[in-house]
Coordinates of C-alpha atoms in Angstrom, one line a residue:
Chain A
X1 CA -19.1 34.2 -4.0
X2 CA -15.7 35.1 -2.7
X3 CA -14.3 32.0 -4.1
X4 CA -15.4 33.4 -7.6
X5 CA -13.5 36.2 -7.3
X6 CA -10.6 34.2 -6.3
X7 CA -10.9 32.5 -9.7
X8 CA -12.0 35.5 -11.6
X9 CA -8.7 37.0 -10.3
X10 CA -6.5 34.1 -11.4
X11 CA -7.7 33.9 -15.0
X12 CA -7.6 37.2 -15.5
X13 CA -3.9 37.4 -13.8
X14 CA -3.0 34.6 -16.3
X15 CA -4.3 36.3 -19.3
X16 CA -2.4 39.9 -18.3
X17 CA 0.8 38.4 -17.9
X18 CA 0.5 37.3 -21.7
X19 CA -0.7 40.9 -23.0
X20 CA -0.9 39.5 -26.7
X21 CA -4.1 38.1 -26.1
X22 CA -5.8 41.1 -25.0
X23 CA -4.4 42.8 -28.3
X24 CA -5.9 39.9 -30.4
X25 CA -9.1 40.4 -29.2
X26 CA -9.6 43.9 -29.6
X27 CA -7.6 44.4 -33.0
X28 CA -10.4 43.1 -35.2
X29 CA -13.3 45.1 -34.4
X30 CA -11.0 48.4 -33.7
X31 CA -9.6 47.5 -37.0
X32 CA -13.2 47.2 -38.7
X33 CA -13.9 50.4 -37.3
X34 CA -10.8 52.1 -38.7
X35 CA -11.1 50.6 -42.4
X36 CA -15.2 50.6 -42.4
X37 CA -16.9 52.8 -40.2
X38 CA -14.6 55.7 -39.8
X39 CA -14.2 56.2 -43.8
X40 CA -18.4 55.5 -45.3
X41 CA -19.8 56.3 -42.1
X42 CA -17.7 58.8 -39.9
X43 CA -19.5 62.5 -41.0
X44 CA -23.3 61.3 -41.1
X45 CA -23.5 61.6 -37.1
X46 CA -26.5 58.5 -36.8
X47 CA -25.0 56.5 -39.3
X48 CA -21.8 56.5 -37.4
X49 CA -23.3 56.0 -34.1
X50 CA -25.6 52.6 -35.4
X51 CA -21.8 51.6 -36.4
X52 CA -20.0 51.9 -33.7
X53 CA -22.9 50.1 -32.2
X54 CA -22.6 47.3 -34.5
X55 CA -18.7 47.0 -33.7
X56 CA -19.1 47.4 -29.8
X57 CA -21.7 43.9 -30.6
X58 CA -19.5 42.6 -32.9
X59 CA -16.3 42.9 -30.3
X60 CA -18.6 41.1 -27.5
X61 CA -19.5 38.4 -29.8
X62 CA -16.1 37.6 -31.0
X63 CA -14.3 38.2 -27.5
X64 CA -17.2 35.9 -26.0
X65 CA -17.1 33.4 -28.8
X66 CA -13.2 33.3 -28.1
X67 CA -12.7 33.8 -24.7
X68 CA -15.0 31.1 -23.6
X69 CA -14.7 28.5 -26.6
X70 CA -11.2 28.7 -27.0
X71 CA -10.0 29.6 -23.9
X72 CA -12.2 26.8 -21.5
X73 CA -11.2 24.3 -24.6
X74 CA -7.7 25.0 -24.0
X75 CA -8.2 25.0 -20.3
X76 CA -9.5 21.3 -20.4
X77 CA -6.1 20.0 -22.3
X78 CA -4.0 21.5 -19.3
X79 CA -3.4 19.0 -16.4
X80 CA -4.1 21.8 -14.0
X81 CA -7.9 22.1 -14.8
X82 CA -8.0 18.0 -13.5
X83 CA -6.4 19.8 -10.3
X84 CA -8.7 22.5 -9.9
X85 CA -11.6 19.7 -10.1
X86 CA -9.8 18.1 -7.3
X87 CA -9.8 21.3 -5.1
X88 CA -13.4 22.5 -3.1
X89 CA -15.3 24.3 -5.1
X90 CA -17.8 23.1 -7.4
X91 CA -19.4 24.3 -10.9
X92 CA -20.9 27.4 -9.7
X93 CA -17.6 29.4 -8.4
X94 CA -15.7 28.0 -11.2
X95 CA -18.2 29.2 -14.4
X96 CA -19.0 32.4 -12.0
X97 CA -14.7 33.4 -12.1
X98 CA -14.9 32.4 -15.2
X99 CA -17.8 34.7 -17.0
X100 CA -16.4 37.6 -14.4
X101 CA -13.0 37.3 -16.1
X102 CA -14.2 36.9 -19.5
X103 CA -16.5 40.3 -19.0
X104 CA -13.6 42.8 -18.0
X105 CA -11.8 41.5 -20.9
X106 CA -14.7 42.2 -23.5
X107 CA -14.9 45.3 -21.5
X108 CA -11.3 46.4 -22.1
X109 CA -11.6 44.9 -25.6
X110 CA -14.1 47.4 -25.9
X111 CA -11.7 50.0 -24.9
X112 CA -10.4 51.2 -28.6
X113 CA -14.0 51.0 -30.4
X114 CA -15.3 53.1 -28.4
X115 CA -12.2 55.4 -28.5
X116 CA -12.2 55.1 -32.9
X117 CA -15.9 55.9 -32.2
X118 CA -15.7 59.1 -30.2
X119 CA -12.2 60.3 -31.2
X120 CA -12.6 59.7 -35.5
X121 CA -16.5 60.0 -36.0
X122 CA -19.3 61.8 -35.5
X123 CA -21.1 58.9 -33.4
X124 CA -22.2 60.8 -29.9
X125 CA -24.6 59.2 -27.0
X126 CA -25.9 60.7 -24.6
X127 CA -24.9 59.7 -21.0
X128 CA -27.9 58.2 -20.1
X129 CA -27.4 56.2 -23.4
X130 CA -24.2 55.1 -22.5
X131 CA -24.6 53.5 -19.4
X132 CA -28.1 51.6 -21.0
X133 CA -25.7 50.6 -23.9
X134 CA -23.0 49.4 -21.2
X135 CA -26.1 47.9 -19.5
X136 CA -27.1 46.1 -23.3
X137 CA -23.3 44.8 -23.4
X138 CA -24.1 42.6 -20.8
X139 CA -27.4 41.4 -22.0
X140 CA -26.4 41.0 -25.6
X141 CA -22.7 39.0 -24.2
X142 CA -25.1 36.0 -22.6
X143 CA -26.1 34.0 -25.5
X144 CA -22.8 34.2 -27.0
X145 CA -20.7 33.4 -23.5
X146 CA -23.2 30.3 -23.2
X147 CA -22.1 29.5 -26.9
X148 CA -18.7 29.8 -26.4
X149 CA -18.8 27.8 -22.9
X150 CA -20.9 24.8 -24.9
X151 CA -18.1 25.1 -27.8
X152 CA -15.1 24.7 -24.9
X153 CA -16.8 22.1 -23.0
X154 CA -17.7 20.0 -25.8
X155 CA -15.0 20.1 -28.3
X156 CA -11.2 19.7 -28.1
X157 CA -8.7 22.2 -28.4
X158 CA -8.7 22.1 -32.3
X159 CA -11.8 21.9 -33.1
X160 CA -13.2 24.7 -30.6
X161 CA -11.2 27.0 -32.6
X162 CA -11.9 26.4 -35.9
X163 CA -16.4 26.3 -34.9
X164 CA -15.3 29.5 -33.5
X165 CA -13.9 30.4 -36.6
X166 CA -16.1 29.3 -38.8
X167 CA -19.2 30.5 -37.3
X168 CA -18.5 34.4 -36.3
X169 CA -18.3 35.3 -39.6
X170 CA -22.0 34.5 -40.8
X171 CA -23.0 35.5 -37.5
X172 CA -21.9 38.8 -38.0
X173 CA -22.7 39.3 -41.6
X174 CA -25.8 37.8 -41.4
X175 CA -27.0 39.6 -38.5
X176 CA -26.4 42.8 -40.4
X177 CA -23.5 43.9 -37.9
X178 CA -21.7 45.5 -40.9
X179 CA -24.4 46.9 -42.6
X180 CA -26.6 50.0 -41.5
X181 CA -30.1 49.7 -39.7
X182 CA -32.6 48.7 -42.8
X183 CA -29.7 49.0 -45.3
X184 CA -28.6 45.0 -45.4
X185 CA -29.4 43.1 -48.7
X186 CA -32.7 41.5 -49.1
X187 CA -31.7 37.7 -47.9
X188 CA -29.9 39.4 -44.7
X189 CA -33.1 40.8 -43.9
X190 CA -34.5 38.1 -44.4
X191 CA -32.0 35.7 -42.1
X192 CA -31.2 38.4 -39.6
X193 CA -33.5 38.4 -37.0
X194 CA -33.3 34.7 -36.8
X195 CA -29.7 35.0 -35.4
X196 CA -28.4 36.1 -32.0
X197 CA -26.7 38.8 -33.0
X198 CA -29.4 40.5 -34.3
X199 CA -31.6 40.7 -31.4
X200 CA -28.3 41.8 -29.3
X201 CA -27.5 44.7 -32.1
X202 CA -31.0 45.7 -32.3
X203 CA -30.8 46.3 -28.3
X204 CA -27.8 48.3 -28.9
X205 CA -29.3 50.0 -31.6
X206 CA -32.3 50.7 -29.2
X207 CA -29.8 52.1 -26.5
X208 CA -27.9 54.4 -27.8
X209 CA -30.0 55.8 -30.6
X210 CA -33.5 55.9 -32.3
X211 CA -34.5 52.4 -33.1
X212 CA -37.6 50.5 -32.7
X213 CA -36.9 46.7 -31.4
X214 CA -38.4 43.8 -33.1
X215 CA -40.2 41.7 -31.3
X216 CA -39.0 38.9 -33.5
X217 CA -35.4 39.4 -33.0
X218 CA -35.8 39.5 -29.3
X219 CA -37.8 36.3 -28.5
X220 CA -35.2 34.8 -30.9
X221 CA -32.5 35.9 -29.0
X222 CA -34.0 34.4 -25.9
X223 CA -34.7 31.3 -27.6
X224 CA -31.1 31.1 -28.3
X225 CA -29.9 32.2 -25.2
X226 CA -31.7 29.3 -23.9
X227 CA -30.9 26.7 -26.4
X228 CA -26.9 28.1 -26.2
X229 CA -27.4 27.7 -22.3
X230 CA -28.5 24.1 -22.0
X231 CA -26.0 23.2 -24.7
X232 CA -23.5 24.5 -21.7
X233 CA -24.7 22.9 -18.9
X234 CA -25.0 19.5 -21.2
X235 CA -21.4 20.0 -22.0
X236 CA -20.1 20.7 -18.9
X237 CA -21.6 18.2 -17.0
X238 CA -20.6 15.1 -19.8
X239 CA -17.6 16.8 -19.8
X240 CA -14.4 15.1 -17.2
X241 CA -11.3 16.9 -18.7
X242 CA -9.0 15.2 -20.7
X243 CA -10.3 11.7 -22.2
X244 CA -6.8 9.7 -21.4
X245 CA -4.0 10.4 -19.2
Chain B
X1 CA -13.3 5.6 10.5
X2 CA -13.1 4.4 6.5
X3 CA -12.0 7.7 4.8
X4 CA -11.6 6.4 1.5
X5 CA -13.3 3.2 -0.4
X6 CA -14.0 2.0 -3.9
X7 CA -16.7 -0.9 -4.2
X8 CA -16.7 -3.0 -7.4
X9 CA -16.1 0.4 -9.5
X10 CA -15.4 -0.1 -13.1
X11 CA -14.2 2.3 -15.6
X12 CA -14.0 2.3 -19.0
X13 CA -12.6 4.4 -22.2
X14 CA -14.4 3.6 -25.2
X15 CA -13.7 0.3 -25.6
X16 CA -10.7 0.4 -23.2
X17 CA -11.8 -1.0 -19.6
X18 CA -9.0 1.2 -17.2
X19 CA -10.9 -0.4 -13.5
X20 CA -12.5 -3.7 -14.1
X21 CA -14.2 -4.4 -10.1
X22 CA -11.4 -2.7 -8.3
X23 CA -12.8 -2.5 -4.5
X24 CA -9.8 -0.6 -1.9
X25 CA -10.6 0.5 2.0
X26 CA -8.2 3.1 3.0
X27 CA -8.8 3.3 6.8
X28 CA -7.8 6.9 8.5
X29 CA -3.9 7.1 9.7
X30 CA -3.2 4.6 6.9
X31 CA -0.4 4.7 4.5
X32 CA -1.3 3.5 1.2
X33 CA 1.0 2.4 -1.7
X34 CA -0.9 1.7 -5.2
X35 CA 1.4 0.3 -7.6
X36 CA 1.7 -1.0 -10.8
X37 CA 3.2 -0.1 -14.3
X38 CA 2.1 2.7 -16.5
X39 CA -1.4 1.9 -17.9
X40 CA -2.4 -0.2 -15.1
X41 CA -5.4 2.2 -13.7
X42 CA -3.2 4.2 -11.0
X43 CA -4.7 7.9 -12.2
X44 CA -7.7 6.3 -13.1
X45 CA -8.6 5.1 -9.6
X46 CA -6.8 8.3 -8.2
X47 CA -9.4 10.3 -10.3
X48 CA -12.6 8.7 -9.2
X49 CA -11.3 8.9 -5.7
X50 CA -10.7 13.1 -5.7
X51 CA -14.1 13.4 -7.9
X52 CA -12.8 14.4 -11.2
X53 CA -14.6 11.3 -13.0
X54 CA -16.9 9.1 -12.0
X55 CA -17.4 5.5 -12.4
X56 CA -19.1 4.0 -15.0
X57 CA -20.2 1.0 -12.0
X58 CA -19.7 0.8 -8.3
X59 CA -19.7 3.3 -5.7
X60 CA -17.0 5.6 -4.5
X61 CA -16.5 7.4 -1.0
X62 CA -14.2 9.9 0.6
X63 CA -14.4 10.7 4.3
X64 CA -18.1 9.2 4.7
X65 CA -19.6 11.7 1.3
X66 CA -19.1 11.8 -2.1
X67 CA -16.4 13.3 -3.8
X68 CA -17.8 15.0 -6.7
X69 CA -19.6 17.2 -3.7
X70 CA -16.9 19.9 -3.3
X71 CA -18.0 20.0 0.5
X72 CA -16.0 16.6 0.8
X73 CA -12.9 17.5 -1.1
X74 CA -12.4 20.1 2.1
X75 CA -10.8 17.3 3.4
X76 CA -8.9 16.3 0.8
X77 CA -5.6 16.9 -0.5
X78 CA -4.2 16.2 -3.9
X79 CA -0.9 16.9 -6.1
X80 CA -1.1 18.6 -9.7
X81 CA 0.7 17.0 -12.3
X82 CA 3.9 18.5 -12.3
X83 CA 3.4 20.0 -16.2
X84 CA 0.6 21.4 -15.0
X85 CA 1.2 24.3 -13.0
X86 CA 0.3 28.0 -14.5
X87 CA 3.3 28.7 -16.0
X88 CA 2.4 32.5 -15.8
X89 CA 1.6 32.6 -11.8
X90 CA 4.2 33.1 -9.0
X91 CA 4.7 30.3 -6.8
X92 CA 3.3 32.2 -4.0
X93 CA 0.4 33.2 -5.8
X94 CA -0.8 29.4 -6.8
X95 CA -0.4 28.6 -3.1
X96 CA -2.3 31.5 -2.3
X97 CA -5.5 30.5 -5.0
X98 CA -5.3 26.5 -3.7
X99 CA -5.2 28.2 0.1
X100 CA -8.2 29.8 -0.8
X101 CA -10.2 26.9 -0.8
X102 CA -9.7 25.8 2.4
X103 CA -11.2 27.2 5.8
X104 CA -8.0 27.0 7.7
X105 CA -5.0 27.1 5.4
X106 CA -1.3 26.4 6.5
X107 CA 0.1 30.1 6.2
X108 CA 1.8 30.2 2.9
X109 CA 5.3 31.1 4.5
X110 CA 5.2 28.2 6.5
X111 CA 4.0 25.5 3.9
X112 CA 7.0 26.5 1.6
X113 CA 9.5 26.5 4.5
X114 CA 8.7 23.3 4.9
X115 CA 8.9 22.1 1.3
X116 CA 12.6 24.3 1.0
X117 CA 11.0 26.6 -1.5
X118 CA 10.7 29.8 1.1
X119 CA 13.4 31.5 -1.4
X120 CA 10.8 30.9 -4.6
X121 CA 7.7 32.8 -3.9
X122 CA 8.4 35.8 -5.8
X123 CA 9.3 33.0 -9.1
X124 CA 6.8 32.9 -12.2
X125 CA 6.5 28.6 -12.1
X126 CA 7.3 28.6 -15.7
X127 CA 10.8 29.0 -14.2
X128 CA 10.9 26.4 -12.1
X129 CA 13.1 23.6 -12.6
X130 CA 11.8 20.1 -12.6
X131 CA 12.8 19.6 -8.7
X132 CA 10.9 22.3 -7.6
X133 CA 7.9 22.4 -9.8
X134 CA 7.6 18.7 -8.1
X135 CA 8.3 20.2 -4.3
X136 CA 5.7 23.3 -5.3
X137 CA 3.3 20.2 -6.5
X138 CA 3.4 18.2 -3.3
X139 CA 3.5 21.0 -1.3
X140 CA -0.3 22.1 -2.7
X141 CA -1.9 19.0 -1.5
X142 CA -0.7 19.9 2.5
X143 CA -2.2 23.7 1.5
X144 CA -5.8 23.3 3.7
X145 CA -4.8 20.8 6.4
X146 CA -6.5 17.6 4.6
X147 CA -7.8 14.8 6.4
X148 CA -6.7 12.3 3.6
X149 CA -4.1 13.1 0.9
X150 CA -3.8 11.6 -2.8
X151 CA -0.6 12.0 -4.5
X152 CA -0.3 10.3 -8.1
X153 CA 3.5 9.2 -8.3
X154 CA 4.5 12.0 -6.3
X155 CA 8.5 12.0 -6.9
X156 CA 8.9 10.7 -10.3
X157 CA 11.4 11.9 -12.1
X158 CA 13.3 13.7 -9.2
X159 CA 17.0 13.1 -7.9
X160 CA 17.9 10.7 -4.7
X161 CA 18.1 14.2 -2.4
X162 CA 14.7 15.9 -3.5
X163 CA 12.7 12.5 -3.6
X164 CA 14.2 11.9 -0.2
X165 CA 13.6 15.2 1.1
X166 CA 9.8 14.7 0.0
X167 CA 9.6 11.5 1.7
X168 CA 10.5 12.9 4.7
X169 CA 7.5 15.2 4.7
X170 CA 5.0 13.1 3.2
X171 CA 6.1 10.7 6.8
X172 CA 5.7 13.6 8.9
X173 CA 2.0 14.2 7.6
X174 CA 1.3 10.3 8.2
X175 CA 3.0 10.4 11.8
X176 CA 0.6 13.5 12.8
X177 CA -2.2 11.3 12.3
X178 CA -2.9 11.8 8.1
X179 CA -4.3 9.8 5.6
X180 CA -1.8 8.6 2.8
X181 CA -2.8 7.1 -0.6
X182 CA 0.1 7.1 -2.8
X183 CA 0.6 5.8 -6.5
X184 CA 3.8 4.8 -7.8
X185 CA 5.6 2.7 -10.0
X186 CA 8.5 2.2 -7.7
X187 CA 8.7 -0.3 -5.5
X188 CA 11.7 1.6 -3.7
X189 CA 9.2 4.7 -2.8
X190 CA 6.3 2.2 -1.7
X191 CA 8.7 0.4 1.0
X192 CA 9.9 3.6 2.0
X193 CA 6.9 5.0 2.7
X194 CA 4.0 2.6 3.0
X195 CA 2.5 -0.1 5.4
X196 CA 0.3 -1.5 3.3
X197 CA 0.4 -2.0 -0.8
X198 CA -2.2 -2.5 -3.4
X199 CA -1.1 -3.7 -6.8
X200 CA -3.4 -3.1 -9.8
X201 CA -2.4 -4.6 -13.2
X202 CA -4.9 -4.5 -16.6
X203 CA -7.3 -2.8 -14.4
X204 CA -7.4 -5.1 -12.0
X205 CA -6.1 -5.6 -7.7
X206 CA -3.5 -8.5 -8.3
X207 CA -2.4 -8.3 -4.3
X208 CA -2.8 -6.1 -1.5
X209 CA -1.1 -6.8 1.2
X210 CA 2.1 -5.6 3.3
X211 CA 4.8 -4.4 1.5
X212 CA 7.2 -7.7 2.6
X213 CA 4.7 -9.7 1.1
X214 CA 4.2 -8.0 -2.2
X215 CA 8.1 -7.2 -2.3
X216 CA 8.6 -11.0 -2.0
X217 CA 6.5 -11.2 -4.8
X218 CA 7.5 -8.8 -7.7
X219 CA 10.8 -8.2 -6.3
X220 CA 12.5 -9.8 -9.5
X221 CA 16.0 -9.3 -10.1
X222 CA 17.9 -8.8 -13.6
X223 CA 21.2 -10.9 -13.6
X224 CA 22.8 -10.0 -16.7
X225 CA 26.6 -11.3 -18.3
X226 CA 28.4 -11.9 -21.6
X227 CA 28.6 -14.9 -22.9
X228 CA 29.2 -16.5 -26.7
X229 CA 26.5 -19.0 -27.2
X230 CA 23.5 -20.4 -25.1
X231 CA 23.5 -19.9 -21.8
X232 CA 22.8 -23.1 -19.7
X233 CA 19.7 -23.9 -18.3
X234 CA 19.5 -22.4 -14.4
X235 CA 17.0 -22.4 -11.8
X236 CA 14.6 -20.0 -10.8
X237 CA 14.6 -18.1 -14.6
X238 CA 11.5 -16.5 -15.1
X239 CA 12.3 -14.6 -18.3
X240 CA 15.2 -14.6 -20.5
X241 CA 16.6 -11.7 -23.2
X242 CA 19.4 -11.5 -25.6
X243 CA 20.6 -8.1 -26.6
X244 CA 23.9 -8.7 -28.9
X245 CA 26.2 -10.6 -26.7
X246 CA 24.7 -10.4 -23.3
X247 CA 22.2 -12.3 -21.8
X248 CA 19.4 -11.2 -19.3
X249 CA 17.9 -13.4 -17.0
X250 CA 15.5 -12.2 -14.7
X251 CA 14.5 -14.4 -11.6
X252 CA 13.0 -13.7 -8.2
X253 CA 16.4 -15.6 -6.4
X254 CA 19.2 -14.5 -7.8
X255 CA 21.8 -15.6 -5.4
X256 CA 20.5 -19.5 -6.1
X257 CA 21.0 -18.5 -10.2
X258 CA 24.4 -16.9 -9.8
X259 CA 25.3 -20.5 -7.5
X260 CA 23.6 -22.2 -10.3
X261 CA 25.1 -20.2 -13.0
X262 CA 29.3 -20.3 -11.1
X263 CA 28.7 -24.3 -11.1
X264 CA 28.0 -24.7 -14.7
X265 CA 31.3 -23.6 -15.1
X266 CA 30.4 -21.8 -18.5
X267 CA 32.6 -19.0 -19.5
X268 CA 30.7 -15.6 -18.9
X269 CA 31.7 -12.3 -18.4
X270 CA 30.6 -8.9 -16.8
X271 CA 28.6 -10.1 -14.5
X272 CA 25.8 -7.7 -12.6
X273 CA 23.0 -8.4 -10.5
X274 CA 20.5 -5.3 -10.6
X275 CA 17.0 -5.1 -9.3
X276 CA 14.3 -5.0 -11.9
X277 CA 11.9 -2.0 -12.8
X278 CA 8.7 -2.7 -11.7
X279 CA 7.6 -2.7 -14.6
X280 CA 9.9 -5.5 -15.9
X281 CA 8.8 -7.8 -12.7
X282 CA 5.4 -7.4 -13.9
X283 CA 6.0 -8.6 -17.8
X284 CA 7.7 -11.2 -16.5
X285 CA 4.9 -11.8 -13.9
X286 CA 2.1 -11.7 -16.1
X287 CA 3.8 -14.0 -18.2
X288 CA 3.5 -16.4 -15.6
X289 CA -0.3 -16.8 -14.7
X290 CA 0.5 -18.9 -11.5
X291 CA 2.5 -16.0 -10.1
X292 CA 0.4 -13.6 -10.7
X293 CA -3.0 -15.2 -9.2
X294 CA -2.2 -13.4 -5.8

């Protein structure tokens, strides 16, 4: 355990001393919410507070997606990670220091949605809402850390970032992240509750306002938590760092 | 006590085999040399040893367990690459992490006194230059008091003082009773340093013996001069090379080929005697099949 935090305190002492990164990952969803939410959904005070949901799930989804596929892919092409493997601690400290790290930054990256939410809408929660919807982040960041950690582990540098690229987009549209609860065209409907994000928005949704779950998109989400998680553990385990030295 | 052995272990790349049935005993208080040229299976072997791969065939132990089971690396201590460090952390913080993972770390003051780094704590290791990234390096694998240390050509690429000044504490570590097994493509660092020498080349142990021995066998020597036209035929020549007018011979005696070469009476010019890269003793070595058969 205490060897986790060592490592948690590392990464995250790596990635402060290049701030840059923490502004990439929060600029996209603060920036959806300035140029989407805030202008067609800022007076209605539901509407505004689904959206913010949505962005808070989209920010963990692409902070997780990122953090974990990019960032352990890059990891592997540094000849420090073959040293860490050479030092005693196994797997369990290492992913543990890892996830910790990778949480406080989605947490931070959090930071300004929240902020555009409270300070330029008319989105309100109640307290007890809050801390279930800070509860939900957690929940609703597993299937997509597990993704990103089977994406780092099993790709190269290159092609971890464009997967990550490629697939956060239909994940997001196609879960209905940008569009209101019951409001997405027909073939989102349709497709939605088949993907992670939906079960992780619908929480959300759940936590912070009026909105009956799915039973659908929740055992999906657990099926893909599941499926993301043994990806992971495949690709960690086949996976020895750099091919050639 | 055995601390570290490889039985029959083979590796392989794709299609590329890096350890074809390499078996080594490293016996505690031993110092170790493994050398060859680049591409000969040094950080290959190095690897399976500290538990970052695993062979493909054959068994590999460290201190009596296995060392893909973090509770045996306690005893172990290993160099980074020297590109490798966090460029972002201060040196005293990546001594501080590595301390971590040891029960009774060498207090962090002390260990950089010893390397002459004290003054470079406080430094981001992006800043570093080359010399002290490699001292910083080195110095990790002394962090948690190891039993047995690995270090994967150690001093490459540093200046006579620094690689001197590492030697010096590498010796100390073997003369309080630790473990040594050290990869290098220098025969210079492996006679300073070692007792005993392994020689892997294509994947394979060519020798291992004491350092006279192997010395006495790829300690080939390049005796280069000017000269218009062929050069006579001399004793001893186990490779010859013409770059524009000068003419390379390299040959494992070269005072009986300079006698040889005096009495011809040709005409030469500029003439050197150099000892050969390791390296080049091995091309010529393997060109020779007899020679190599050790």
């Amino acid at each position: 355990m205490t060897l986790a935090l060592v490592h948690a305190r590392y990464q995250l002492l790596e990635t402060i001393r290049i701030p840059i990164a923490l502004i990439g990952s929060a600029f996209f969803p603060a920036a959806s919410m300035l140029f989407f939410v805030v202008p067609f959904a800022g007076d209605d005070p539901v509407a505004a507070t689904f959206a913010t949901a949505s962005m808070v799930t989209f920010s963990i989804m692409v902070s997780s997606l990122f953090t974990y596929g990019v960032g352990v892919a890059d990891d592997r092409s540094q000849p420090w990670d073959g040293y860490t493997r050479t030092l005693a601690a196994g797997a369990g400290p290492r992913f543990a220091g890892r996830i910790l790290a990778g949480m406080t930054m989605a947490l931070v990256s959090l930071v300004p949605v929240v902020l555009i939410g409270a300070l330029f809408t008319e989105a309100t929660v109640t307290p007890a809402g809050f801390l279930l919807g800070l509860g939900t982040v957690f929940v609703g960041a597993l299937p997509f850390t597990l993704m990103g950690l089977a994406i780092g582990y099993a790709l190269p540098l290159k092609a971890a970032l464009v997967v990550c690229q490629v697939i956060f987009f239909p994940l997001a549209f196609g879960g209905g992240l940008m569009s209101a609860p019951g409001q997405a065209p027909g073939f989102i409907q349709a497709i939605a509750p088949y993907l992670p994000t939906r079960g992780a928005v619908e929480l959300m949704w759940a936590a912070v306002g009026d909105y009956p779950v799915r039973p659908l998109s929740l055992v999906m989400l657990a099926v893909w938590t599941v499926a993301a998680g043994a990806v992971a553990v495949w690709a960690y385990r086949r996976d020895e760092g750099r091919r050639f030295h | 006590m055995i601390l570290a052995e490889a039985i029959e272990v083979t590796r392989r790349y794709g299609d590329v085999i890096a350890l074809d049935n390499v078996s080594l005993q490293v016996a505690e208080g031993e110092l170790v040399g493994l050398l060859g040229p680049n591409g000969a299976g040094k950080t290959t072997l190095a690897s399976l040893i500290t538990g970052v791969r695993r062979p493909d065939q054959g068994r590999v132990t460290l201190c009596g367990g296995d060392p893909r089971d973090p509770r045996t690396r306690k005893a172990l201590g290993v160099t980074p690459q020297e590109t490798g460090l966090p460029a972002t952390l201060r040196v005293g913080e990546v001594v501080d992490f590595v301390a971590a993972h040891y029960p009774d770390p060498v207090p962090r003051a002390e260990l950089l006194d010893q390397f002459g780094i004290a003054d470079l704590a406080k430094r981001q290791t992006g800043g570093l230059s080359g010399g002290q990234k490699r001292r910083l390096a080195i110095a990790l694998a002394f962090v948690g008091r190891p039993r047995v240390v690995v270090l994967d050509e150690p001093t490459t690429g540093l200046d006579v003082q620094s690689r001197r000044g590492l030697w010096d504490a590498i010796k100390a570590y073997h003369a309080g009773g630790g473990t040594v097994l050290l990869s290098s493509h220098y025969l210079e660092e492996i006679e300073a340093l070692a007792d005993r020498v392994v020689v892997l080349g294509h994947g394979r142990v060519l020798a291992d013996d004491t350092v006279t021995a192997v010395r006495g066998m790829v300690g080939v020597r390049r005796v280069s001069f000017a000269l218009a036209g062929e050069p006579p035929a001399l004793p001893g020549v186990v490779a010859v090379e013409r770059h524009e007018d000068r003419t390379h011979l390299l040959t494992p005696d070269s005072d009986a080929l300079v006698r040889a070469l005096v009495a011809s009476d040709v005409d030469f010019r500029d003439l050197e005697v150099a000892p050969t890269s390791l390296e080049e003793a091995f091309l010529a070595i393997t060109k020779e099949p007899a020679t190599a058969a050790a």
